[in-house]
Coordinates of C-alpha atoms in Angstrom, one line a residue:
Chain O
X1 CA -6.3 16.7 34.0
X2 CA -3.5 16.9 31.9
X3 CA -4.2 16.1 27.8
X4 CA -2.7 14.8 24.9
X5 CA -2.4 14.7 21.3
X6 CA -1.9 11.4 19.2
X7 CA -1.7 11.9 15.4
X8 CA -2.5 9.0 14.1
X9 CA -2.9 7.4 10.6
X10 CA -5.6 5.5 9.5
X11 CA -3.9 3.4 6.4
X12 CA -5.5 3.7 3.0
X13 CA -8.8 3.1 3.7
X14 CA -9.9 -0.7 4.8
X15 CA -10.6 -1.2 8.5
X16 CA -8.8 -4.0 8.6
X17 CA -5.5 -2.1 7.7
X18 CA -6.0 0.4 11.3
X19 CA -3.0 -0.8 13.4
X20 CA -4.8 -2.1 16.7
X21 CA -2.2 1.1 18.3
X22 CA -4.5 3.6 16.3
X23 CA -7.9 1.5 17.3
X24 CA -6.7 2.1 21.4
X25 CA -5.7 5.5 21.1
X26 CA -9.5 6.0 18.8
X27 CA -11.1 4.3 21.8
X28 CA -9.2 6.6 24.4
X29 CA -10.2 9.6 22.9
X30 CA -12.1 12.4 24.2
X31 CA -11.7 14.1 20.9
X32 CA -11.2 13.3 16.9
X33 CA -10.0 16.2 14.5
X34 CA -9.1 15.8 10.8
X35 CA -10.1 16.5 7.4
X36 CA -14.3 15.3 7.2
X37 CA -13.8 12.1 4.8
X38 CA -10.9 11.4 7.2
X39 CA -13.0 11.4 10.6
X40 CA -16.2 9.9 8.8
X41 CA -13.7 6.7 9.1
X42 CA -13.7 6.7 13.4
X43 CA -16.7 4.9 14.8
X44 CA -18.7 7.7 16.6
X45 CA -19.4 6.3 20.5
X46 CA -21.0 8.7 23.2
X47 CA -18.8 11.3 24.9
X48 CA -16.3 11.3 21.6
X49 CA -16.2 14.5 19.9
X50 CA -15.8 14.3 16.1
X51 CA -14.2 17.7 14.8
X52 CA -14.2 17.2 10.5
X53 CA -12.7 20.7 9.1
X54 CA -12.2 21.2 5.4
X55 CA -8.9 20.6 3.2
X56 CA -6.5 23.1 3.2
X57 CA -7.0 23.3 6.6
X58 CA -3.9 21.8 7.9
X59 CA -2.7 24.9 10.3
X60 CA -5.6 25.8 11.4
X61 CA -6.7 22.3 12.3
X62 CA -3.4 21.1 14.0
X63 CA -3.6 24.5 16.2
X64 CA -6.9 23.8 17.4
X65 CA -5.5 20.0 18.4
X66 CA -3.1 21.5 20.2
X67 CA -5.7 24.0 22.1
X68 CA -8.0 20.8 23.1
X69 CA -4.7 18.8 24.2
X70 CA -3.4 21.8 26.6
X71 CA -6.9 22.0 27.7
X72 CA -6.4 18.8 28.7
X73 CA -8.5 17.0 26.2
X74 CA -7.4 13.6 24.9
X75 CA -7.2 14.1 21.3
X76 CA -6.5 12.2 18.2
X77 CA -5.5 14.1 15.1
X78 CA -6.2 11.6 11.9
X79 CA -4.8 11.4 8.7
X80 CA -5.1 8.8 5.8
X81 CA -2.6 6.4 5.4
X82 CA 0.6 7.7 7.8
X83 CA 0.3 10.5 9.5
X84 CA 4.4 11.3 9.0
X85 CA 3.7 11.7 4.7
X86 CA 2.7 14.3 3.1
X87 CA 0.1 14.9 5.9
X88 CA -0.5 16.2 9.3
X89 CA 2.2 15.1 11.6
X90 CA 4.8 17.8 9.8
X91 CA 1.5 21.2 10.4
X92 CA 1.4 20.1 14.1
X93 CA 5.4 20.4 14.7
X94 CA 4.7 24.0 12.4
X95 CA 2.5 24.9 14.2
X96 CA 4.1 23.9 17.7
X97 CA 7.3 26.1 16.3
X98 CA 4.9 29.2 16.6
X99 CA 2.9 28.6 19.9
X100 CA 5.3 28.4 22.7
X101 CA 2.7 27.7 24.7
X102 CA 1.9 24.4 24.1
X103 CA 5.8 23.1 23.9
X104 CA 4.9 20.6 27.0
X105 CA 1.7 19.5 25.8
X106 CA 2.7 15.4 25.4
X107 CA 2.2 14.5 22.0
X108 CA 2.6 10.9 20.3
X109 CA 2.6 9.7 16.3
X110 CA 1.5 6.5 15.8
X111 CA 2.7 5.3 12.0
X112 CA 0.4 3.6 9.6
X113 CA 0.3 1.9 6.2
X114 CA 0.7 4.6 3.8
X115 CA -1.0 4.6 0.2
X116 CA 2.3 3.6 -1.9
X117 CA 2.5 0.2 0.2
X118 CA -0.8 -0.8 0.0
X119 CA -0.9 0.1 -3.8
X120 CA 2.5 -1.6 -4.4
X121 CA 1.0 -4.4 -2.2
X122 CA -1.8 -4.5 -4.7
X123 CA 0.5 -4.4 -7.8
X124 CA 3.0 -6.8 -6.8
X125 CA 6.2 -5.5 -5.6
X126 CA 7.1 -2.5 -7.7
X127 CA 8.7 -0.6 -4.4
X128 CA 10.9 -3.9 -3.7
X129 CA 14.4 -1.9 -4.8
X130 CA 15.5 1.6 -3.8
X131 CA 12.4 4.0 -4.4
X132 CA 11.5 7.5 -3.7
X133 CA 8.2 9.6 -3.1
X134 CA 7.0 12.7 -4.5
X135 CA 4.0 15.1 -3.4
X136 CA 3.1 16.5 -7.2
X137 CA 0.6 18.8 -4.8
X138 CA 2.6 22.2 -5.8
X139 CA 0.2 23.9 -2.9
X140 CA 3.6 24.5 -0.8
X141 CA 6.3 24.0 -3.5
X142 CA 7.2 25.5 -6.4
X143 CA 6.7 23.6 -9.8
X144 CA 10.4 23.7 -10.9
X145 CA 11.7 22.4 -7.8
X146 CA 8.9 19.1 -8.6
X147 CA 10.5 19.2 -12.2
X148 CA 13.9 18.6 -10.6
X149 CA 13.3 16.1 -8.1
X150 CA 11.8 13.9 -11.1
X151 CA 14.9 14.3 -13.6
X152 CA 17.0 13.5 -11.0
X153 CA 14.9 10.4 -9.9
X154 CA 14.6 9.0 -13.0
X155 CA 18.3 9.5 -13.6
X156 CA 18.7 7.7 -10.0
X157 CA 16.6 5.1 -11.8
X158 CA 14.2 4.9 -8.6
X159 CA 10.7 3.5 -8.5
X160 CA 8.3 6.9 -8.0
X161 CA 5.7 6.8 -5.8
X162 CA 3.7 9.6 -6.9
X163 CA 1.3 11.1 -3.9
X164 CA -1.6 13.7 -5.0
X165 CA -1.0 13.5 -8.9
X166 CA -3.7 15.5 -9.9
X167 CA -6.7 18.1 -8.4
X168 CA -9.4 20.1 -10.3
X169 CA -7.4 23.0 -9.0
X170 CA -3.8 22.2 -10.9
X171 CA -4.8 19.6 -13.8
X172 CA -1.7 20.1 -15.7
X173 CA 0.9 19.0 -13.3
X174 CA 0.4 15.6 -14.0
X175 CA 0.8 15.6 -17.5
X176 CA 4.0 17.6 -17.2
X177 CA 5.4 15.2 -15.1
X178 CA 4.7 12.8 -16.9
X179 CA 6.3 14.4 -19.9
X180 CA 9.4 14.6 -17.8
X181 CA 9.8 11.4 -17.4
X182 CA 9.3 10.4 -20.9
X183 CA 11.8 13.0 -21.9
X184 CA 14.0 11.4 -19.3
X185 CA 14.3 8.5 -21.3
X186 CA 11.6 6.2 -19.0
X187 CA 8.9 5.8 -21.5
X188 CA 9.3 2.1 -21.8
X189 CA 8.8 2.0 -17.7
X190 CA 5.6 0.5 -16.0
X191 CA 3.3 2.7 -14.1
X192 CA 0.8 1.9 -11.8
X193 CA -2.3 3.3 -11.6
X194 CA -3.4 2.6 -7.9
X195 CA -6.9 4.6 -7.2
X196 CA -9.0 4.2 -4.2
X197 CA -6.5 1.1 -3.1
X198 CA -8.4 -1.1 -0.5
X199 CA -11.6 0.5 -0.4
X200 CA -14.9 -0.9 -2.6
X201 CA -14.6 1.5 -5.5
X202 CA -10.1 0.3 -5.8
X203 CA -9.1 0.1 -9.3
X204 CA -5.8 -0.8 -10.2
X205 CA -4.3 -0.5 -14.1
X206 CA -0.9 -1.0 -15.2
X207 CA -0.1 0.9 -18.9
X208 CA 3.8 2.3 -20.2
X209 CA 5.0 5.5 -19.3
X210 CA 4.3 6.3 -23.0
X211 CA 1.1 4.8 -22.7
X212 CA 0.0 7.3 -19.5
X213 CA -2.5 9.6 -20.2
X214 CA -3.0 12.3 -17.6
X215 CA -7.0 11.4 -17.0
X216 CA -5.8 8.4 -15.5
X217 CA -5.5 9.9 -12.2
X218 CA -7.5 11.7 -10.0
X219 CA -6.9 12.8 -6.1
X220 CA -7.8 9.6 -5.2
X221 CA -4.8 7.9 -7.0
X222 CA -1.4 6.6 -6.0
X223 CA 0.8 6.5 -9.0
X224 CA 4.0 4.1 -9.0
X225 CA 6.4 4.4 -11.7
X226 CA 8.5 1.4 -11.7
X227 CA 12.3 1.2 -12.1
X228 CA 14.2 0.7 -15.4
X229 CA 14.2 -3.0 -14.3
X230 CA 10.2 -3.0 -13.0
X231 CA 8.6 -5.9 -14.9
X232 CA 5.6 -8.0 -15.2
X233 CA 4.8 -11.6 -14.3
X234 CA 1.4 -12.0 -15.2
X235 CA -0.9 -9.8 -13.2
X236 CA 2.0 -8.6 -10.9
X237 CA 4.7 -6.3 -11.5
X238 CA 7.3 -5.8 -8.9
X239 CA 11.0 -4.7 -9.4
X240 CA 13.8 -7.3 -9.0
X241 CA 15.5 -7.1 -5.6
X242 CA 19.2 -6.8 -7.8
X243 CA 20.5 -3.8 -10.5
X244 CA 23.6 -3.4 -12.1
Chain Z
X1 CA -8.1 -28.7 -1.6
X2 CA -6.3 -25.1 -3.4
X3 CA -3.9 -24.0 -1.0
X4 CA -3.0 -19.9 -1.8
X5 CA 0.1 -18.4 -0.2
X6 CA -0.2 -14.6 1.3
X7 CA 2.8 -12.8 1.4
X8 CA 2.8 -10.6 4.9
X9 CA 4.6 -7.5 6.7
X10 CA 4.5 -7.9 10.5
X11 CA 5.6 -4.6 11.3
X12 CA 8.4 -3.0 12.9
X13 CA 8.6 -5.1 16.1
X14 CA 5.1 -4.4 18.2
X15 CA 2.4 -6.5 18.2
X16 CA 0.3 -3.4 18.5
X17 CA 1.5 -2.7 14.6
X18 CA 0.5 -5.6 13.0
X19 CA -2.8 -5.3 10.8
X20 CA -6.0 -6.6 11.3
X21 CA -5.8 -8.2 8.0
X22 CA -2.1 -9.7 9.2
X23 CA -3.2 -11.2 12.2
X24 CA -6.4 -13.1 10.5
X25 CA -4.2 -14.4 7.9
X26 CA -2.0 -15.4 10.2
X27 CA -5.1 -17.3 12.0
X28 CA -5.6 -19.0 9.3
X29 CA -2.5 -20.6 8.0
X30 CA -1.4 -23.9 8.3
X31 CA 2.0 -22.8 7.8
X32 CA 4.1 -19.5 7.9
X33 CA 7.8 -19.5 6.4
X34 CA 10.5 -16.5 7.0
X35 CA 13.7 -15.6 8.5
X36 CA 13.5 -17.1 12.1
X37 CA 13.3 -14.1 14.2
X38 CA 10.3 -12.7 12.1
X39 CA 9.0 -16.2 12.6
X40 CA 9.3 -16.3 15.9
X41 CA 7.0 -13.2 16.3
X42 CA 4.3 -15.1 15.2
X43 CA 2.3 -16.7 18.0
X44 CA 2.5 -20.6 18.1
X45 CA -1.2 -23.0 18.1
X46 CA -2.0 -26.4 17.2
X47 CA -2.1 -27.3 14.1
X48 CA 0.0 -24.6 12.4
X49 CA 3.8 -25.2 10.9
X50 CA 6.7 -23.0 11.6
X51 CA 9.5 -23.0 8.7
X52 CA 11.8 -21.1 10.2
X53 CA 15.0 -20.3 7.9
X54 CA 18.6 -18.4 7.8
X55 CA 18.9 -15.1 6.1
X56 CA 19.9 -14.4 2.8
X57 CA 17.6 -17.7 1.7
X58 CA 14.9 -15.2 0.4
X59 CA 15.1 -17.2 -3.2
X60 CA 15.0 -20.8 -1.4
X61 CA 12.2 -19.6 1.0
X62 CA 10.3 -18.3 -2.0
X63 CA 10.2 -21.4 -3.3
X64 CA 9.4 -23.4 -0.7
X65 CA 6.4 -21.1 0.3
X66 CA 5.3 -21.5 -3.4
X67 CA 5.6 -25.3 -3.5
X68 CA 3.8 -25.4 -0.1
X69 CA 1.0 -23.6 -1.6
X70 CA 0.5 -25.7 -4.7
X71 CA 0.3 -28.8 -2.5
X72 CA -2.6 -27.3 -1.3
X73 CA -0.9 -25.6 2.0
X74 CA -2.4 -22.0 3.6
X75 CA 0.9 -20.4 4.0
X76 CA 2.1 -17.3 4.9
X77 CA 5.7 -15.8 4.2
X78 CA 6.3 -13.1 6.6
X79 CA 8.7 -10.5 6.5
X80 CA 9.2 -7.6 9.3
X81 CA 8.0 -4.1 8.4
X82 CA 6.4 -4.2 5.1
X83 CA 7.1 -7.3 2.6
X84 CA 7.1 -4.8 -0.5
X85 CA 9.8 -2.8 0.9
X86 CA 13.2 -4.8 1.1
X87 CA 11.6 -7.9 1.9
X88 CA 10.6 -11.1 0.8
X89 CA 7.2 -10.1 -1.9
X90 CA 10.3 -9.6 -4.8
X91 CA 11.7 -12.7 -3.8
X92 CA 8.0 -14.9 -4.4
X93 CA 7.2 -12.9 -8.0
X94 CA 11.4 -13.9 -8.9
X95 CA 10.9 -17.1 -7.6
X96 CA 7.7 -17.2 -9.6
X97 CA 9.2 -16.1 -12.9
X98 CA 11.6 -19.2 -13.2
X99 CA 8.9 -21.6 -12.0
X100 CA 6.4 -21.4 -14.5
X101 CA 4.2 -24.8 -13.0
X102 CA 3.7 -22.2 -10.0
X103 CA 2.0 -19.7 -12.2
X104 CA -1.5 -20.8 -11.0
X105 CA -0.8 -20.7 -7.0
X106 CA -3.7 -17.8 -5.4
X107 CA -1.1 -15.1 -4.1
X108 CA -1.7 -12.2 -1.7
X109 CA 0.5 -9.5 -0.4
X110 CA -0.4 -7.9 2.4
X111 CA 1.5 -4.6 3.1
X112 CA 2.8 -3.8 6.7
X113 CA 4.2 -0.6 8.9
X114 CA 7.6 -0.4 7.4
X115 CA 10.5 0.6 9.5
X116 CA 11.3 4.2 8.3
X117 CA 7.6 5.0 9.0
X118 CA 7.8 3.8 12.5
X119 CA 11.2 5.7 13.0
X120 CA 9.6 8.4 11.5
X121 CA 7.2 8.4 13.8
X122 CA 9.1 8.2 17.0
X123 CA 11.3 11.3 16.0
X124 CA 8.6 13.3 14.5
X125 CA 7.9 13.8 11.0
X126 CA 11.7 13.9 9.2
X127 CA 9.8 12.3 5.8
X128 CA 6.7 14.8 5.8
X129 CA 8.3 16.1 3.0
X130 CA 9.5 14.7 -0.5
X131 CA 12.1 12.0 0.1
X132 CA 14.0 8.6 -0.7
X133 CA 14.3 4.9 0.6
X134 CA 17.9 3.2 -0.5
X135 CA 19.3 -0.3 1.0
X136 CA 22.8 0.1 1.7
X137 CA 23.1 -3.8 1.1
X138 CA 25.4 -4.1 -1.7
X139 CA 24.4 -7.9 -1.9
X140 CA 22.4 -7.7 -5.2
X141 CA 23.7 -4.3 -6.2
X142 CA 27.1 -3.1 -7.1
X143 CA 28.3 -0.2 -4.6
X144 CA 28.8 2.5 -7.2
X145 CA 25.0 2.3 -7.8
X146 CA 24.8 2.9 -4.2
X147 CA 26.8 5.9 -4.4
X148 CA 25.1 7.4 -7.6
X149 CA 21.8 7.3 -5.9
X150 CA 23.1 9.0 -2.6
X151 CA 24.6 12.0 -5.1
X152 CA 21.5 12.1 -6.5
X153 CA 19.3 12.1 -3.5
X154 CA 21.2 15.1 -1.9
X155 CA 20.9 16.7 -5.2
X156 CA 17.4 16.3 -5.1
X157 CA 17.3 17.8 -1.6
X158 CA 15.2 14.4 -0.4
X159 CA 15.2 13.4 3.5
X160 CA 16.9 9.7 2.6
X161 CA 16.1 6.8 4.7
X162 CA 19.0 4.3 4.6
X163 CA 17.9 0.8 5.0
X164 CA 20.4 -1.9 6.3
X165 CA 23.2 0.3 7.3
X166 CA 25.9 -2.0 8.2
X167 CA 26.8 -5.2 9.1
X168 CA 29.5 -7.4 10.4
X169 CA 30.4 -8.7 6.3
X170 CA 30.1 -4.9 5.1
X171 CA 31.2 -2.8 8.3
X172 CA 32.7 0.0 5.7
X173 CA 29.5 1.2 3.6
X174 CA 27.9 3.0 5.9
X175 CA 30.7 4.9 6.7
X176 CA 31.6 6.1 2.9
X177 CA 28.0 6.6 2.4
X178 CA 28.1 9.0 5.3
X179 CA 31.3 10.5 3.5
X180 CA 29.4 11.0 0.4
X181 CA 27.0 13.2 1.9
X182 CA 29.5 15.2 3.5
X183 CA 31.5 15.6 0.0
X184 CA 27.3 16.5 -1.5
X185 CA 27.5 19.4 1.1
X186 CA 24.4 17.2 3.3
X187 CA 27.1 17.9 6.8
X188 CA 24.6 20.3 8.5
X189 CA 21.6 18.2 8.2
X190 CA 19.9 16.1 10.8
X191 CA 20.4 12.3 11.2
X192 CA 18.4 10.3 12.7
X193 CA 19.5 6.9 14.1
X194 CA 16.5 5.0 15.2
X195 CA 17.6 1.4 16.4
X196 CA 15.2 -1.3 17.3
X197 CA 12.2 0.8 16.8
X198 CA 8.8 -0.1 18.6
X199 CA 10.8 -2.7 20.5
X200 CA 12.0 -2.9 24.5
X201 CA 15.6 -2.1 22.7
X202 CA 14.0 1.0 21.1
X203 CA 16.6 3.7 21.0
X204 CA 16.7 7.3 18.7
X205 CA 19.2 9.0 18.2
X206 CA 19.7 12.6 16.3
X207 CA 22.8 14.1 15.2
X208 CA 24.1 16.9 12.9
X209 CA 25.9 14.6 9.7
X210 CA 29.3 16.1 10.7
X211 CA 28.9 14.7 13.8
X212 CA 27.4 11.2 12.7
X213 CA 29.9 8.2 13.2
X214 CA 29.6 4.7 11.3
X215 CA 29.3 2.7 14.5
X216 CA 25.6 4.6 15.7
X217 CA 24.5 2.0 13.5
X218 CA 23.7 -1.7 12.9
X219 CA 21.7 -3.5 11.0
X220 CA 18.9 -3.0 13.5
X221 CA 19.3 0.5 13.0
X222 CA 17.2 2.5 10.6
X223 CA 19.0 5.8 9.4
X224 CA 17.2 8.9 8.6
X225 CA 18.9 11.6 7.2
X226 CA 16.8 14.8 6.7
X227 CA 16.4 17.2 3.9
X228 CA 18.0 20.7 4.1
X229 CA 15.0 22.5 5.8
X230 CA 14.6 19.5 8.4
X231 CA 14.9 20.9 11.9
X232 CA 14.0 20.7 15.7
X233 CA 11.9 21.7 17.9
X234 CA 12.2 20.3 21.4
X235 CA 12.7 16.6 20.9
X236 CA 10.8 16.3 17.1
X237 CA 12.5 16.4 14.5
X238 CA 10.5 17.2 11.4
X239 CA 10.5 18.0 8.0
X240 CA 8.6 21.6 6.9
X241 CA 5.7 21.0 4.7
X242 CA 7.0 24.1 2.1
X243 CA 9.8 24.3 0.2
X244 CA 11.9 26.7 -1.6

């Protein structure tokens, strides 16, 4: 029997934001790897293996996919949100670069709603002009390159989605960035604090750039900082569709 | 009876990408507004009102989708990918902002699969890594800003995805955006031209930047261009997860 793997993601967290592409391919499985919280979202069924493996994991996990797809498994990798940022899509193409052995194993990504647009979505429409996104993990990046990818961003006067502001392992970085921006000039800017968006415990709070403290975010939080233009119209903020 | 208006992304052209929470709202309008060939991806019943409309009547079909709602009307405004993202959710809260007897109208926005994450998708994982989103409409910006933010974004060593490429009123932007990225050193880098995505038309298409010509895209086309350490393996193209 030949195998598969689909790496698939999940959306932010509501059931109701699983593309019905990601519900078939979850109901065609033989076999559901990702990190634990991750797979504790796929209804279990009988004769579906659930695989949960531990953070960091991302290597080790996406060659052990691979292994049940040549095997000739049918198996769905999961991520949060999409599987394409800042998650596992990019460690199964690493770890494909290394294992010539499974270069025919057929392999599909399905897209999903990723945590800046259902946080913007939640906001308003702070990601309605030119944005860009930022991982502030510096796991597998060093700091200074971060640092330079934000001056330049703010100078480019994008919106900033900011994924994985802040761990219990690196609690600084996010108050350096933050720092960066306000010595770019952008502490008059909106930021969104988006945590937990779409589950039961979201929480979403909208302060100045000079008003950020770095508490405000955990792992759990998307941060959006708007555009020199971002603005408020009551609850919503959203960024006008024209700059000069 | 309070009428509320939901502000929706349909995806990037499948059925199978359209949310759960899409499709009920959809189910439960009694009128959906957009630009006709979004509308016309939603599926007809009794009882429901189309409002198709041109493009570039985002403002006008903002306000009509608000007016509809404070009559007391379940609409929907849909856009295609995701409605934050270079679609119509800026156009409702501008709309909003000069109308202020619309302040009180119950609004929604539901977020969507936008089109660089499906492209994405379909040629591997090219935004796994930090990167951009700019619309290379010069409709509400001025072209120099356009420019600026491309210099920038190489600088930054982002993978850029170029919304709205060209058109038939603009056929020369893409082609000194291209240019730009040649002059900012970008000419090795991947480019991926994904056209139609998730539809029958579906076509991708991946090219060094030296070799990339203006006319591999349209406006159905959605432009990827990778970061410096993007490369391929087999037929993925993907962006490493480390940087230097």
């Amino acid at each position: 029997m030949s195998g598969s793997l689909t790496i698939a993601g999940l959306g932010p967290g509501d059931a109701a934001l699983v593309t019905p592409e990601v519900s078939a391919a979850l109901n065609e499985a033989t076999d559901v790897l990702g990190y634990a919280p991750y797979v504790a979202r796929v209804p279990p069924r009988e004769g579906l293996r659930l695989h949960p493996s531990d953070n960091r994991m991302e290597l080790a996990r996406a060659g052990e996919a691979l292994r049940l797809a040549a095997d000739g498994r049918s198996v769905v990798l999961v991520s949060s949100g999409d599987p394409g940022v800042f998650a596992m899509a990019a460690a199964v193409f690493e770890a494909l670069e290394t294992a010539p052995q499974w270069r025919d194993v057929a392999i599909r990504v399905l897209p999903g709603v990723t945590a800046m647009l259902a946080a913007a979505a939640r906001a308003g429409a702070p990601l309605g002009h030119d944005f860009c996104a930022i991982n502030l993990s510096d796991n597998l990046k060093p700091w200074p390159t971060i640092e330079k990818r934000l001056r330049l961003a703010a100078e480019a006067d994008f919106a900033i989605a900011l994924y994985n502001p802040r761990s219990a392992s690196r609690p600084e970085g996010f108050g350096r960035a933050l720092d960066i921006l306000r010595d770019a000039g952008c502490g008059e800017r909106l930021v969104i604090f988006a945590h937990a968006v779409t589950t039961p415990k979201e929480r979403i709070e909208t302060v100045r750039l000079d008003d950020a403290r770095p508490e405000m975010a955990d792992m759990a939080t998307l941060v959006i900082v708007g555009n020199s233009a971002t603005r408020q119209i009551g609850r919503w903020v959203y960024a006008p569709r024209r700059a000069s």
